[in-house]
Structures are given as structure tokens and as C-alpha cells.
Tab-separated table of C-alpha atoms and ligand atoms in Angstrom:
chain	number	residue	atom	x	y	z
A	3	MET	CA	-51.029	-4.218	-8.188
A	4	LEU	CA	-48.087	-4.580	-5.791
A	5	LYS	CA	-49.152	-4.040	-2.180
A	6	LEU	CA	-47.129	-1.082	-0.885
A	7	ASP	CA	-49.122	-0.378	2.259
A	8	PHE	CA	-46.655	-2.196	4.546
A	9	HIS	CA	-44.960	0.695	6.292
A	10	PRO	CA	-43.621	0.305	9.814
A	11	ALA	CA	-42.563	3.656	11.314
A	12	GLY	CA	-39.140	4.972	10.337
A	13	ARG	CA	-36.881	3.683	7.611
A	14	HIS	CA	-36.097	0.065	6.962
A	15	PHE	CA	-32.403	-0.598	7.662
A	16	LEU	CA	-31.082	-2.151	4.476
A	17	GLN	CA	-27.719	-3.337	5.814
A	18	ILE	CA	-27.075	-6.028	3.214
A	19	PRO	CA	-23.911	-5.583	1.134
A	20	GLY	CA	-25.887	-4.369	-1.830
A	21	PRO	CA	-28.284	-3.322	-3.048
A	22	SER	CA	-27.419	-0.474	-0.708
A	23	PRO	CA	-29.847	2.298	0.325
A	24	VAL	CA	-30.543	4.749	-2.492
A	25	PRO	CA	-30.116	8.397	-1.387
A	26	ASP	CA	-33.179	10.628	-1.812
A	27	ARG	CA	-31.238	12.773	-4.249
A	28	LEU	CA	-30.864	9.815	-6.600
A	29	LEU	CA	-34.492	8.747	-6.167
A	30	ARG	CA	-35.560	12.259	-7.132
A	31	ALA	CA	-33.291	12.261	-10.166
A	32	MET	CA	-34.858	8.981	-11.279
A	33	SER	CA	-38.305	10.526	-11.163
A	34	TYR	CA	-37.529	12.982	-13.993
A	35	PRO	CA	-39.575	12.199	-17.097
A	36	THR	CA	-38.146	9.575	-19.412
A	37	ILE	CA	-36.881	11.295	-22.565
A	38	ASP	CA	-36.333	10.215	-26.157
A	39	HIS	CA	-33.143	8.138	-26.100
A	40	ARG	CA	-32.421	9.268	-29.669
A	41	GLY	CA	-33.249	12.913	-29.037
A	42	PRO	CA	-30.813	15.821	-28.543
A	43	GLU	CA	-31.061	16.049	-24.732
A	44	PHE	CA	-30.186	12.409	-24.306
A	45	GLY	CA	-26.806	12.732	-26.032
A	46	ALA	CA	-25.692	15.267	-23.452
A	47	LEU	CA	-26.703	12.926	-20.611
A	48	GLY	CA	-25.001	9.975	-22.316
A	49	ARG	CA	-21.754	11.861	-22.852
A	50	GLN	CA	-21.828	13.115	-19.280
A	51	VAL	CA	-22.193	9.675	-17.679
A	52	LEU	CA	-19.791	7.974	-20.081
A	53	THR	CA	-17.096	10.535	-19.260
A	54	GLY	CA	-17.906	10.687	-15.555
A	55	ILE	CA	-17.832	6.941	-15.006
A	56	ARG	CA	-14.245	6.811	-16.285
A	57	THR	CA	-13.151	8.933	-13.332
A	58	ILE	CA	-14.756	6.401	-10.965
A	59	PHE	CA	-12.966	3.438	-12.603
A	60	LYS	CA	-9.820	5.585	-12.933
A	61	THR	CA	-9.480	4.895	-16.623
A	62	GLN	CA	-8.889	6.865	-19.819
A	63	HIS	CA	-10.468	4.092	-21.876
A	64	PRO	CA	-14.101	3.249	-22.766
A	65	VAL	CA	-16.529	1.923	-20.176
A	66	ALA	CA	-19.517	0.001	-21.584
A	67	ILE	CA	-22.738	0.532	-19.617
A	68	TYR	CA	-25.344	-2.261	-19.907
A	69	PRO	CA	-29.001	-2.248	-18.840
A	70	ALA	CA	-28.375	-5.476	-16.918
A	71	SER	CA	-27.411	-6.770	-13.490
A	72	GLY	CA	-23.789	-7.556	-12.643
A	73	THR	CA	-24.160	-11.118	-13.905
A	74	GLY	CA	-24.697	-9.741	-17.407
A	75	ALA	CA	-21.472	-7.738	-17.186
A	76	TRP	CA	-19.608	-10.908	-16.076
A	77	GLU	CA	-20.869	-12.609	-19.228
A	78	ALA	CA	-19.965	-9.597	-21.375
A	79	ALA	CA	-16.372	-9.683	-20.078
A	80	LEU	CA	-15.979	-13.368	-20.977
A	81	VAL	CA	-17.756	-13.462	-24.354
A	82	ASN	CA	-16.006	-10.361	-25.687
A	83	THR	CA	-12.497	-11.585	-24.961
A	84	LEU	CA	-12.481	-15.392	-25.239
A	85	SER	CA	-13.124	-18.276	-27.653
A	86	PRO	CA	-14.747	-21.693	-27.136
A	87	GLY	CA	-12.486	-24.062	-25.178
A	88	ASP	CA	-10.127	-21.324	-23.950
A	89	LYS	CA	-8.482	-22.005	-20.600
A	90	VAL	CA	-9.048	-19.395	-17.912
A	91	LEU	CA	-7.508	-19.275	-14.457
A	92	MET	CA	-9.992	-18.333	-11.741
A	93	TYR	CA	-9.547	-18.081	-7.978
A	94	GLU	CA	-11.993	-19.376	-5.387
A	95	THR	CA	-12.367	-16.546	-2.903
A	96	GLY	CA	-16.053	-17.249	-2.167
A	97	HIS	CA	-19.543	-17.611	-3.571
A	98	PHE	CA	-19.306	-14.962	-6.295
A	99	ALA	CA	-15.997	-16.277	-7.613
A	100	SER	CA	-17.696	-19.708	-7.712
A	101	LEU	CA	-20.643	-18.350	-9.709
A	102	TRP	CA	-18.336	-16.685	-12.234
A	103	ASN	CA	-16.486	-19.991	-12.559
A	104	LYS	CA	-19.807	-21.794	-13.171
A	105	MET	CA	-20.690	-19.252	-15.841
A	106	ALA	CA	-17.347	-19.814	-17.600
A	107	LEU	CA	-18.119	-23.558	-17.707
A	108	ARG	CA	-21.594	-22.950	-19.109
A	109	LEU	CA	-20.145	-20.736	-21.832
A	110	GLY	CA	-17.879	-23.553	-23.007
A	111	LEU	CA	-14.629	-22.251	-21.533
A	112	GLU	CA	-12.210	-24.425	-19.554
A	113	PRO	CA	-11.804	-22.724	-16.200
A	114	GLU	CA	-9.219	-23.909	-13.707
A	115	PHE	CA	-10.247	-22.974	-10.174
A	116	LEU	CA	-7.405	-22.244	-7.736
A	117	GLY	CA	-8.171	-21.942	-4.061
A	118	LEU	CA	-7.555	-23.148	-0.547
A	119	PRO	CA	-9.009	-26.304	1.045
A	120	GLU	CA	-12.682	-25.943	1.887
A	121	ALA	CA	-12.660	-24.728	5.501
A	122	GLU	CA	-9.986	-22.094	5.088
A	123	GLY	CA	-10.608	-21.048	1.510
A	124	TRP	CA	-13.374	-18.558	2.003
A	125	ARG	CA	-11.509	-16.573	4.656
A	126	HIS	CA	-8.652	-15.325	2.462
A	127	GLY	CA	-8.032	-13.221	-0.628
A	128	VAL	CA	-6.207	-14.217	-3.789
A	129	ASP	CA	-2.663	-15.532	-3.253
A	130	ALA	CA	-0.929	-13.855	-6.197
A	131	GLY	CA	2.084	-16.153	-5.732
A	132	ARG	CA	-0.050	-19.145	-6.704
A	133	ILE	CA	-1.171	-17.370	-9.862
A	134	ARG	CA	2.454	-16.605	-10.765
A	135	GLU	CA	3.496	-20.233	-10.148
A	136	ARG	CA	0.642	-21.618	-12.252
A	137	LEU	CA	1.246	-19.231	-15.133
A	138	ALA	CA	4.977	-19.974	-15.086
A	139	THR	CA	4.190	-23.645	-15.839
A	140	ASP	CA	1.948	-22.666	-18.771
A	141	LYS	CA	4.740	-22.495	-21.315
A	142	SER	CA	2.400	-22.709	-24.327
A	143	HIS	CA	0.280	-19.803	-23.031
A	144	ALA	CA	-2.868	-21.913	-23.187
A	145	ILE	CA	-4.369	-19.822	-20.371
A	146	LYS	CA	-6.020	-16.820	-22.012
A	147	ALA	CA	-7.336	-14.945	-18.981
A	148	VAL	CA	-6.999	-14.660	-15.210
A	149	CYS	CA	-10.311	-13.843	-13.468
A	150	VAL	CA	-10.439	-12.596	-9.884
A	151	VAL	CA	-12.965	-10.920	-7.606
A	152	HIS	CA	-11.694	-7.704	-6.016
A	153	ASN	CA	-14.204	-7.532	-3.153
A	154	GLU	CA	-15.753	-10.926	-2.393
A	155	THR	CA	-19.208	-9.886	-1.230
A	156	SER	CA	-20.000	-13.309	0.230
A	157	THR	CA	-17.184	-13.130	2.786
A	158	GLY	CA	-15.942	-9.551	3.253
A	159	VAL	CA	-12.477	-10.268	1.873
A	160	THR	CA	-10.652	-8.117	-0.695
A	161	SER	CA	-7.811	-9.095	-3.018
A	162	ASP	CA	-4.721	-7.173	-4.064
A	163	ILE	CA	-5.307	-6.583	-7.775
A	164	ALA	CA	-1.986	-4.814	-8.367
A	165	ALA	CA	-0.251	-7.931	-6.969
A	166	VAL	CA	-2.171	-10.153	-9.408
A	167	ARG	CA	-1.031	-7.916	-12.282
A	168	ARG	CA	2.590	-8.214	-11.073
A	169	ALA	CA	2.214	-11.993	-10.832
A	170	ILE	CA	1.104	-12.173	-14.480
A	171	ASP	CA	3.956	-9.901	-15.574
A	172	ASP	CA	6.572	-11.716	-13.451
A	173	ALA	CA	5.549	-14.988	-15.090
A	174	GLY	CA	6.045	-13.281	-18.477
A	175	HIS	CA	2.533	-14.431	-19.412
A	176	PRO	CA	0.239	-12.672	-21.926
A	177	ALA	CA	-3.076	-13.632	-20.215
A	178	LEU	CA	-5.715	-10.944	-19.913
A	179	LEU	CA	-6.658	-9.795	-16.395
A	180	LEU	CA	-10.428	-9.725	-15.778
A	181	VAL	CA	-11.577	-8.320	-12.438
A	182	ASP	CA	-14.990	-8.262	-10.760
A	183	THR	CA	-15.340	-5.202	-8.558
A	184	ILE	CA	-19.124	-5.289	-8.509
A	185	SER	CA	-19.170	-4.544	-4.786
A	186	GLY	CA	-15.818	-2.758	-4.535
A	187	LEU	CA	-16.257	0.141	-6.962
A	188	ALA	CA	-16.783	3.544	-5.329
A	189	SER	CA	-16.240	2.040	-1.845
A	190	ALA	CA	-12.757	0.531	-1.987
A	191	ASP	CA	-9.764	2.007	-3.815
A	192	TYR	CA	-9.791	0.813	-7.425
A	193	ARG	CA	-7.513	1.801	-10.347
A	194	HIS	CA	-8.340	0.176	-13.682
A	195	ASP	CA	-5.489	1.725	-15.704
A	196	GLU	CA	-2.765	1.918	-13.058
A	197	TRP	CA	-3.287	-1.718	-12.021
A	198	GLY	CA	-3.221	-2.900	-15.626
A	199	VAL	CA	-6.668	-4.492	-15.596
A	200	ASP	CA	-8.021	-5.508	-19.008
A	201	VAL	CA	-11.716	-5.768	-18.157
A	202	THR	CA	-13.273	-4.495	-14.950
A	203	VAL	CA	-16.792	-5.671	-14.224
A	204	SER	CA	-19.044	-3.662	-11.919
A	205	GLY	CA	-22.661	-2.915	-11.050
A	206	SER	CA	-24.878	-0.056	-9.976
A	207	GLN	CA	-26.399	-1.274	-6.717
A	208	LYS	CA	-23.437	-1.134	-4.320
A	209	GLY	CA	-20.989	1.759	-3.912
A	210	LEU	CA	-22.660	3.784	-6.655
A	211	MET	CA	-25.834	3.775	-4.506
A	212	LEU	CA	-28.189	3.214	-7.464
A	213	PRO	CA	-30.908	0.585	-7.563
A	214	PRO	CA	-29.940	-2.644	-9.365
A	215	GLY	CA	-30.241	-2.488	-13.144
A	216	ILE	CA	-27.105	-1.205	-14.816
A	217	SER	CA	-23.663	-2.767	-14.967
A	218	PHE	CA	-20.299	-2.000	-16.488
A	219	ASN	CA	-17.292	-3.272	-18.400
A	220	ALA	CA	-14.270	-0.969	-18.217
A	221	LEU	CA	-11.926	-1.890	-21.065
A	222	SER	CA	-8.223	-1.743	-21.878
A	223	PRO	CA	-6.794	-1.371	-25.402
A	224	LYS	CA	-5.537	-4.983	-25.100
A	225	ALA	CA	-9.050	-6.195	-24.243
A	226	ILE	CA	-10.510	-4.300	-27.213
A	227	GLU	CA	-7.880	-5.882	-29.470
A	228	ALA	CA	-8.697	-9.358	-28.065
A	229	SER	CA	-12.411	-8.783	-28.743
A	230	LYS	CA	-11.704	-8.502	-32.479
A	231	SER	CA	-10.704	-12.183	-32.706
A	232	ALA	CA	-12.658	-13.676	-29.760
A	233	ARG	CA	-15.117	-16.295	-31.039
A	234	LEU	CA	-17.603	-16.942	-28.244
A	235	PRO	CA	-21.045	-15.963	-29.606
A	236	LYS	CA	-22.029	-12.408	-28.669
A	237	ALA	CA	-24.574	-9.935	-29.952
A	238	PHE	CA	-26.231	-7.868	-27.219
A	239	TRP	CA	-22.993	-7.836	-25.191
A	240	ALA	CA	-20.665	-7.044	-28.111
A	241	TRP	CA	-18.496	-4.052	-27.301
A	242	ASP	CA	-17.817	-2.913	-30.877
A	243	GLU	CA	-21.186	-1.329	-31.686
A	244	ILE	CA	-21.668	-0.009	-28.164
A	245	VAL	CA	-18.259	1.662	-27.989
A	246	GLU	CA	-18.707	3.127	-31.456
A	247	MET	CA	-22.143	4.622	-30.748
A	248	ASN	CA	-21.151	5.740	-27.249
A	249	LYS	CA	-18.720	8.196	-28.916
A	250	THR	CA	-21.774	10.370	-29.611
A	251	GLY	CA	-23.464	9.702	-26.254
A	252	TYR	CA	-25.993	7.193	-27.614
A	253	TRP	CA	-26.499	3.414	-27.451
A	254	PRO	CA	-27.368	0.872	-30.174
A	255	TYR	CA	-30.421	-0.169	-28.102
A	256	THR	CA	-32.723	1.527	-25.575
A	257	PRO	CA	-30.601	2.391	-22.541
A	258	ASN	CA	-31.917	2.632	-18.982
A	259	THR	CA	-32.615	6.375	-19.135
A	260	ASN	CA	-33.841	6.929	-15.580
A	261	LEU	CA	-30.991	4.963	-14.040
A	262	LEU	CA	-28.596	7.084	-16.090
A	263	TYR	CA	-30.089	10.220	-14.480
A	264	ALA	CA	-29.295	8.642	-11.114
A	265	LEU	CA	-25.816	7.639	-12.286
A	266	SER	CA	-25.049	11.193	-13.321
A	267	GLU	CA	-26.135	12.401	-9.873
A	268	SER	CA	-24.200	9.645	-8.094
A	269	ILE	CA	-20.967	10.492	-9.915
A	270	GLU	CA	-21.456	14.147	-8.959
A	271	MET	CA	-21.979	13.211	-5.290
A	272	LEU	CA	-18.942	10.902	-5.183
A	273	LEU	CA	-16.655	13.453	-6.814
A	274	ALA	CA	-17.953	16.255	-4.570
A	275	GLU	CA	-17.077	14.184	-1.494
A	276	GLY	CA	-13.818	13.152	-3.172
A	277	LEU	CA	-12.996	9.521	-3.980
A	278	THR	CA	-10.215	9.461	-1.383
A	279	GLN	CA	-12.648	10.651	1.282
A	280	VAL	CA	-15.236	8.116	0.122
A	281	PHE	CA	-12.681	5.298	0.539
A	282	GLU	CA	-11.568	6.639	3.949
A	283	ARG	CA	-15.176	6.824	5.131
A	284	HIS	CA	-15.735	3.201	4.157
A	285	ALA	CA	-12.463	2.057	5.752
A	286	ARG	CA	-13.304	3.821	9.016
A	287	LEU	CA	-16.834	2.368	9.171
A	288	GLY	CA	-15.401	-1.079	8.431
A	289	GLU	CA	-12.916	-0.722	11.298
A	290	ALA	CA	-15.678	0.377	13.702
A	291	CYS	CA	-17.781	-2.620	12.694
A	292	ARG	CA	-14.905	-5.060	13.218
A	293	ARG	CA	-14.195	-3.559	16.647
A	294	ALA	CA	-17.801	-4.309	17.572
A	295	VAL	CA	-17.523	-7.907	16.355
A	296	ARG	CA	-14.287	-8.455	18.310
A	297	ALA	CA	-15.803	-6.943	21.461
A	298	TRP	CA	-18.731	-9.355	21.134
A	299	GLY	CA	-16.127	-12.122	21.140
A	300	LEU	CA	-17.190	-13.358	17.688
A	301	GLN	CA	-14.987	-14.272	14.718
A	302	ILE	CA	-14.690	-12.117	11.593
A	303	GLN	CA	-15.060	-14.213	8.426
A	304	CYS	CA	-11.971	-12.581	6.864
A	305	ALA	CA	-8.965	-14.230	8.553
A	306	ASP	CA	-6.365	-11.827	7.113
A	307	PRO	CA	-6.342	-8.257	8.508
A	308	ALA	CA	-4.396	-7.080	5.440
A	309	VAL	CA	-7.455	-7.662	3.238
A	310	TYR	CA	-10.442	-6.737	5.388
A	311	SER	CA	-13.256	-5.384	3.234
A	312	PRO	CA	-14.300	-1.761	3.754
A	313	VAL	CA	-17.696	-2.696	2.230
A	314	LEU	CA	-19.011	-5.379	4.561
A	315	THR	CA	-18.073	-7.509	7.547
A	316	GLY	CA	-18.817	-11.226	7.745
A	317	VAL	CA	-19.721	-12.296	11.294
A	318	MET	CA	-19.251	-15.991	12.110
A	319	MET	CA	-21.648	-17.610	14.554
A	320	PRO	CA	-20.465	-19.871	17.384
A	321	GLU	CA	-20.986	-23.634	16.876
A	322	GLY	CA	-24.645	-24.561	17.061
A	323	VAL	CA	-26.068	-21.091	16.319
A	324	ASP	CA	-28.004	-20.769	13.057
A	325	ALA	CA	-27.042	-17.412	11.528
A	326	ASP	CA	-30.212	-17.341	9.429
A	327	ARG	CA	-32.347	-17.633	12.549
A	328	VAL	CA	-30.480	-14.673	14.088
A	329	ARG	CA	-31.022	-12.612	10.918
A	330	GLU	CA	-34.694	-13.490	10.842
A	331	LEU	CA	-35.080	-12.481	14.496
A	332	ILE	CA	-33.335	-9.159	13.838
A	333	TYR	CA	-35.517	-8.499	10.802
A	334	ARG	CA	-38.747	-9.172	12.667
A	335	SER	CA	-37.697	-7.319	15.835
A	336	PHE	CA	-35.872	-4.288	14.455
A	337	ASN	CA	-36.852	-3.911	10.802
A	338	MET	CA	-33.293	-4.456	9.579
A	339	SER	CA	-32.044	-6.699	6.756
A	340	LEU	CA	-28.603	-8.296	7.056
A	341	GLY	CA	-26.826	-10.348	4.386
A	342	ALA	CA	-27.199	-14.129	4.561
A	343	GLY	CA	-24.298	-16.557	4.465
A	344	LEU	CA	-24.115	-17.847	0.876
A	345	GLY	CA	-23.041	-21.204	-0.557
A	346	LYS	CA	-20.547	-23.041	1.643
A	347	VAL	CA	-21.059	-20.688	4.602
A	348	LYS	CA	-24.874	-20.663	4.554
A	349	GLY	CA	-26.280	-20.540	8.089
A	350	ARG	CA	-22.805	-20.176	9.610
A	351	MET	CA	-22.347	-16.423	9.289
A	352	PHE	CA	-24.196	-13.223	8.434
A	353	ARG	CA	-22.967	-10.081	6.717
A	354	ILE	CA	-23.249	-6.465	7.820
A	355	GLY	CA	-23.088	-4.037	4.901
A	356	HIS	CA	-21.486	-0.638	5.592
A	357	LEU	CA	-21.314	0.707	2.067
A	358	GLY	CA	-22.678	3.504	-0.029
A	359	ASP	CA	-24.898	6.077	1.642
A	360	CYS	CA	-23.812	5.047	5.159
A	361	ASN	CA	-22.556	7.220	8.024
A	362	ASP	CA	-21.550	6.816	11.680
A	363	LEU	CA	-25.093	6.732	13.010
A	364	THR	CA	-26.371	4.405	10.278
A	365	LEU	CA	-23.664	1.969	11.330
A	366	MET	CA	-24.388	2.457	15.027
A	367	ALA	CA	-28.066	1.706	14.471
A	368	ALA	CA	-27.125	-1.424	12.545
A	369	LEU	CA	-24.737	-2.567	15.280
A	370	SER	CA	-27.382	-1.903	17.962
A	371	GLY	CA	-29.833	-4.093	16.052
A	372	CYS	CA	-27.201	-6.831	15.766
A	373	GLU	CA	-26.250	-6.650	19.446
A	374	MET	CA	-29.869	-6.801	20.628
A	375	GLY	CA	-30.686	-9.591	18.186
A	376	LEU	CA	-27.650	-11.691	19.103
A	377	LYS	CA	-28.574	-11.445	22.796
A	378	LEU	CA	-32.204	-12.330	22.039
A	379	ALA	CA	-30.966	-15.359	20.093
A	380	GLY	CA	-29.055	-16.481	23.174
A	381	VAL	CA	-25.571	-15.835	21.774
A	382	LYS	CA	-23.157	-15.178	24.647
A	383	LEU	CA	-21.431	-11.847	23.990
A	384	ARG	CA	-18.163	-11.021	25.771
A	385	GLU	CA	-18.761	-7.272	26.002
A	386	SER	CA	-20.640	-4.474	24.291
A	387	GLY	CA	-19.700	-4.154	20.639
A	388	THR	CA	-21.710	-0.974	20.256
A	389	SER	CA	-19.622	0.703	22.997
A	390	ALA	CA	-16.400	-0.372	21.292
A	391	ALA	CA	-17.616	1.007	17.952
A	392	MET	CA	-18.840	4.267	19.502
A	393	GLU	CA	-15.509	4.854	21.219
A	394	TYR	CA	-13.656	4.358	17.961
A	395	LEU	CA	-16.022	6.548	15.937
A	396	ALA	CA	-15.867	9.344	18.510
A	397	ALA	CA	-12.073	9.166	18.723
A	398	THR	CA	-11.716	9.342	14.934
A	399	ARG	CA	-14.673	11.644	14.264
A	400	VAL	CA	-14.794	13.485	10.958
A	401	GLU	CA	-16.436	16.908	10.946
A	402	LEU	CA	-18.848	17.872	8.212
A	403	PRO	CA	-17.392	20.393	5.769
A	404	ALA	CA	-18.401	24.027	6.575
A	405	ARG	CA	-21.422	25.207	4.603
B	530	PLP	N1	-20.099	-10.422	-8.210
B	530	PLP	C1	-20.157	-9.925	-6.975
B	530	PLP	C2	-18.881	-9.680	-6.229
B	530	PLP	C3	-21.394	-9.606	-6.395
B	530	PLP	O1	-21.454	-9.088	-5.168
B	530	PLP	C4	-22.577	-9.858	-7.142
B	530	PLP	C5	-23.889	-9.560	-6.556
B	530	PLP	O2	-24.025	-9.278	-5.396
B	530	PLP	C6	-22.457	-10.384	-8.425
B	530	PLP	C7	-21.209	-10.651	-8.931
B	530	PLP	C8	-23.674	-10.655	-9.263
B	530	PLP	O3	-24.274	-9.447	-9.596
B	530	PLP	P1	-25.857	-9.323	-9.857
B	530	PLP	O4	-26.537	-9.971	-8.702
B	530	PLP	O5	-26.087	-7.835	-9.954
B	530	PLP	O6	-26.145	-10.016	-11.128
């Protein structure tokens, strides 16, 4: 039996960039009894979430929902659209782009990984101009897909997906556009149809505020067409049977019923707040967090203000300070989890998540924990980051809607 008797007073501050804290309303929805996934009630739930999720992706087309983590949905996007040995153009924005690239290699694809030299690379978003240039040289159209990460969770850098679409079109290239917005969906503006994305990959445990366990592929008609001749082996991930059965609100296998209850509730909450308001809330919290980091005199991992992430902020440590030691100290002292530096930036930075069910005071508590922990770790701070964030939040305060 799992030991659940560890309970320090108050709530744990889960300030990693996903999984994000699950609102009580979703936890309650998940506690409804599990029902027959082939029975009449289930179809209504299935139809409701399958329709609702389209509004979140901003698409008119099918969205496949898998009982899997985001990694599964990455694989689904590749195996449904591509054939062994196909060339794909990927872009190294950070750790998650690197993992997707590794997966493409393991699946027998031939990924080409664009990016910047090591030190700089993980501080910028996708340079769409480089994608256009590379595609323009591919006269035989050997490259079958362009894969980019919309919100690079390892660094706190976003990429301009509409610009990537334009780059593909300007090069007159037929490659499919595959986008990972696992940590961007329902936190940062995202438009599957308008931006001409062929497959959007996402997951439940970030902006949607669910626990980990379901993930998504939003499709375009061109992607569905490509899946009819794609030859990478696929069975569980294959869209055809899922999309067909989803028309009635059911799945070809046992779906994750209780997470679908939570998804239905999450969609209702997001639409009640309004997606525009949800994005504005995230952008404002991100700005407050960055003001704190600047006031501390520390560097933000994202070096380009045009693509700051509204989901998380990467905080770089001064030379000689081990970011993991600072995180550990903060965890033990203040019961707060921060995101670790991953891959190439391990130990050099930490990440503050400000996504999902997060408000002004959640962020202020997180920043207080960071400020106290940084001081305890002996990091010299220029001035109070919490004061800078409070001033900004007060000056831009948003009143609760009247009840
Ligand atoms: N892509 C991005 C941008 C992510 O943030 C993550 C997880 O954090 C993944 C892919 C992998 O998803 P999962 O860990 O749910 O398999």
C-alpha cells in the first residue's frame, strides 16, 4: 500500500511546468463511478468531449484522444503520417524537441535537426527563415514533414507556428506540419486550423489541468489523407478506427473514462472563463514572474522577448551556483516543487511554472519561496523580485466577475 500519511500543513506548491495542480472541481469529477464504456451514458460523454476539445484546439476536424502520456501522441503523429526512411525536418529548441528527434530516429525515419550552436540554441524559438531556406533546397520534396515544438517546456521559449506555416508555403513545399503543443494548449494562443497545422500533439497535464494520462492528435484533412498511404507500423495508434468509432462517441478500446469526466469539466471551465481571458491571465502571470527574475538580477533562459513563454519561466543561475541544489533547498524549506533544468541545461537553471489553475497569489507564493530559497543558497540578489511582481500585479489587477 502506498504511504499517503506524509502531509505537511497547507498545500504543496506544485510549480513545475506540468503536471500542473488539478482543481478540486476536476478531482471531484474524476471520483464519479466508472461506467460501462460501451453503454448508453458513455456515448454522450464521448461526444461531448470530442466536440468540446475541438474548440480548445480551434479546429473543425477530428481530434484523437489516447489513454497515453504526451510521448504516445508524439509517436502517433509520426507513425500515422510517415513511412520508413522518410526525411523529416526538426528544430532543436530544447530538450523536448531533442526527445522527439530521438524518437523519429528510433522509428526508422531520417530526421534532420536544425538549430543554433550549443550555448545559444536553447534560448531561442524556431527561426522560420531557416526552415524556408532548407525546404527551398529540397527540390525533390524528399522531406515529408516539418516537426516543431510550440512551447518548449525545458526552456520557456515559444515558437511562431503561423510563421513556420508561411515558411513551408513560401518555399512551395508540400511537407506536412507537425506541432507539439503539449505544454502550450489552453495556456498560450493556439489555432490548429487557422495556422494550417496538419497534426497537433498535446497532453492533459498542463493547461488542461488534468492529471497525466490522456493525450491528443488534432488532425487536418491532409494528415488524414497522408495516413492512408503511410507505411510505418501502427495498430494501437492508428487513426482510422479511432476516428470512425469516435463518430458515435465511442472508442475501439477501453478509454480512460474518469479522465474524460475531468476533461469535460476542464473544457467547461476554460470556455466559461473564455480562451482569450485564459491566455491573457497566463501572459500577465508570465510578465510578473519575469519582472521578479529581472529585479533579482538573474537571467531569463529565453533570450528573445518576442517569444517569452506564458507557461513557465526559466531562471538561469550565476556561474558556480547549482540550480538543483537551490531547488532542493526550496523543496525542503517551503514545500514547493520547481522544474529542473533538463538535458544540456541541467543544474544551470530552474523553471517556475505559472500555468493552469494559477492566480496572482499562487504566483506570489511561488516567487516568495524562490526569493527566500535563493537568498538561503547564498545567491546575491540585486533587489526584491517579489516587490517588483506585486507592483505589476496590483497595477494590472483583474477583478473577479460579479456573481
Ligand atoms: N513535449 C513537451 C513540450 C513536453 O513538455 C512533454 C512533457 O513534459 C513531452 C513532450 C512529453 O510528454 P509526456 O511526458 O506526457 O510523455
